[in-house]
Short mmCIF file of C-alpha atoms in Angstrom, two decimals:
data_model
loop_
_atom_site.label_atom_id
_atom_site.label_comp_id
_atom_site.label_asym_id
_atom_site.label_seq_id
_atom_site.Cartn_x
_atom_site.Cartn_y
_atom_site.Cartn_z
CA MET A 1 10.93 -1.20 15.09
CA ALA A 2 11.97 1.27 17.72
CA ASP A 3 10.15 4.39 16.58
CA THR A 4 7.28 3.35 14.35
CA ILE A 5 5.08 5.94 12.73
CA THR A 6 2.48 6.52 15.41
CA PRO A 7 -0.58 8.77 14.91
CA ALA A 8 1.30 11.60 16.67
CA VAL A 9 4.31 11.18 14.38
CA SER A 10 1.97 11.04 11.36
CA ASP A 11 0.31 14.30 12.44
CA ARG A 12 3.70 16.00 12.83
CA ILE A 13 4.94 14.84 9.42
CA CYS A 14 1.67 15.81 7.71
CA LYS A 15 1.65 19.28 9.27
CA HIS A 16 5.25 19.88 8.20
CA MET A 17 4.67 18.61 4.66
CA ASN A 18 1.44 20.58 4.17
CA ASP A 19 2.85 23.79 5.68
CA ASP A 20 6.32 23.72 4.13
CA HIS A 21 6.23 21.33 1.16
CA ALA A 22 2.78 21.55 -0.46
CA ASP A 23 4.40 21.36 -3.90
CA ALA A 24 5.97 18.01 -3.00
CA VAL A 25 2.66 16.64 -1.71
CA LEU A 26 1.08 17.51 -5.06
CA ILE A 27 3.88 15.68 -6.87
CA TYR A 28 3.28 12.59 -4.72
CA ALA A 29 -0.40 12.64 -5.70
CA GLN A 30 0.27 13.23 -9.40
CA LYS A 31 3.23 10.90 -9.94
CA PHE A 32 2.81 8.15 -7.34
CA GLY A 33 -0.93 8.24 -6.74
CA ASP A 34 -1.95 8.33 -10.40
CA ALA A 35 -3.88 11.55 -9.85
CA THR A 36 -2.20 13.23 -12.83
CA ALA A 37 -4.94 15.87 -13.12
CA ALA A 38 -4.66 16.94 -9.46
CA THR A 39 -4.24 20.68 -8.97
CA ALA A 40 -3.60 20.56 -5.21
CA ALA A 41 -3.10 17.94 -2.52
CA THR A 42 -2.77 17.65 1.24
CA MET A 43 -1.21 14.84 3.22
CA LYS A 44 -3.83 13.40 5.58
CA SER A 45 -1.80 10.61 7.18
CA ILE A 46 1.34 8.56 6.78
CA ASP A 47 2.05 5.10 8.12
CA ASN A 48 4.67 2.43 7.67
CA THR A 49 3.27 1.26 4.32
CA GLY A 50 2.11 4.47 2.63
CA MET A 51 0.40 7.82 2.81
CA ASP A 52 -3.14 9.04 2.33
CA LEU A 53 -3.58 12.28 0.42
CA ASP A 54 -6.60 14.41 -0.38
CA ALA A 55 -6.15 15.51 -3.99
CA ILE A 56 -8.25 18.11 -5.79
CA VAL A 57 -9.17 16.66 -9.19
CA ALA A 58 -11.65 18.53 -11.42
CA GLY A 59 -12.74 20.56 -8.40
CA GLU A 60 -13.53 17.46 -6.32
CA THR A 61 -11.62 16.09 -3.33
CA THR A 62 -10.39 12.57 -4.02
CA LEU A 63 -8.66 10.25 -1.57
CA VAL A 64 -5.34 9.03 -3.00
CA ARG A 65 -3.31 6.25 -1.41
CA VAL A 66 0.40 6.17 -2.21
CA SER A 67 2.07 2.93 -1.17
CA PHE A 68 5.78 2.79 -0.38
CA GLU A 69 8.08 0.27 -2.04
CA ARG A 70 9.00 -1.08 1.40
CA PRO A 71 7.74 -0.60 4.96
CA LEU A 72 9.17 2.39 6.80
CA ALA A 73 11.00 1.92 10.08
CA ASP A 74 10.46 5.34 11.64
CA ALA A 75 10.10 9.08 11.01
CA LYS A 76 13.72 9.44 9.90
CA ASP A 77 13.18 6.66 7.37
CA ALA A 78 10.01 8.44 6.17
CA HIS A 79 12.04 11.59 5.55
CA HIS A 80 14.58 9.67 3.46
CA VAL A 81 11.92 7.87 1.42
CA LEU A 82 9.93 11.05 0.73
CA VAL A 83 13.08 12.85 -0.44
CA GLU A 84 14.09 9.88 -2.63
CA MET A 85 10.64 9.86 -4.25
CA LEU A 86 11.10 13.50 -5.28
CA LYS A 87 14.60 12.81 -6.60
CA GLN A 88 13.18 9.94 -8.66
CA VAL A 89 10.63 12.29 -10.27
CA LYS A 90 13.28 14.91 -11.06
CA GLN A 91 15.46 12.28 -12.75
CA ASN A 92 12.70 11.26 -15.14
#
């Protein structure tokens, strides 16, 4: 893997998602992390196998792990997988 998801890449992706796509992060927690009652969520980290989210459920912060269907190769791959996850939700 040429450009794996390093801690620096994870930080960059998380900042972008939390700043610009908070609604998507909440969908990941609700639909893929089984935190259906979550009212907000922030992406804490992302790695090759999944992402860790802090979800607000009943006023409490809960750690939610969302695993990917396959390991990610790099940041570009992460972008594609995150977009596909949202498309999957919209189709259902």
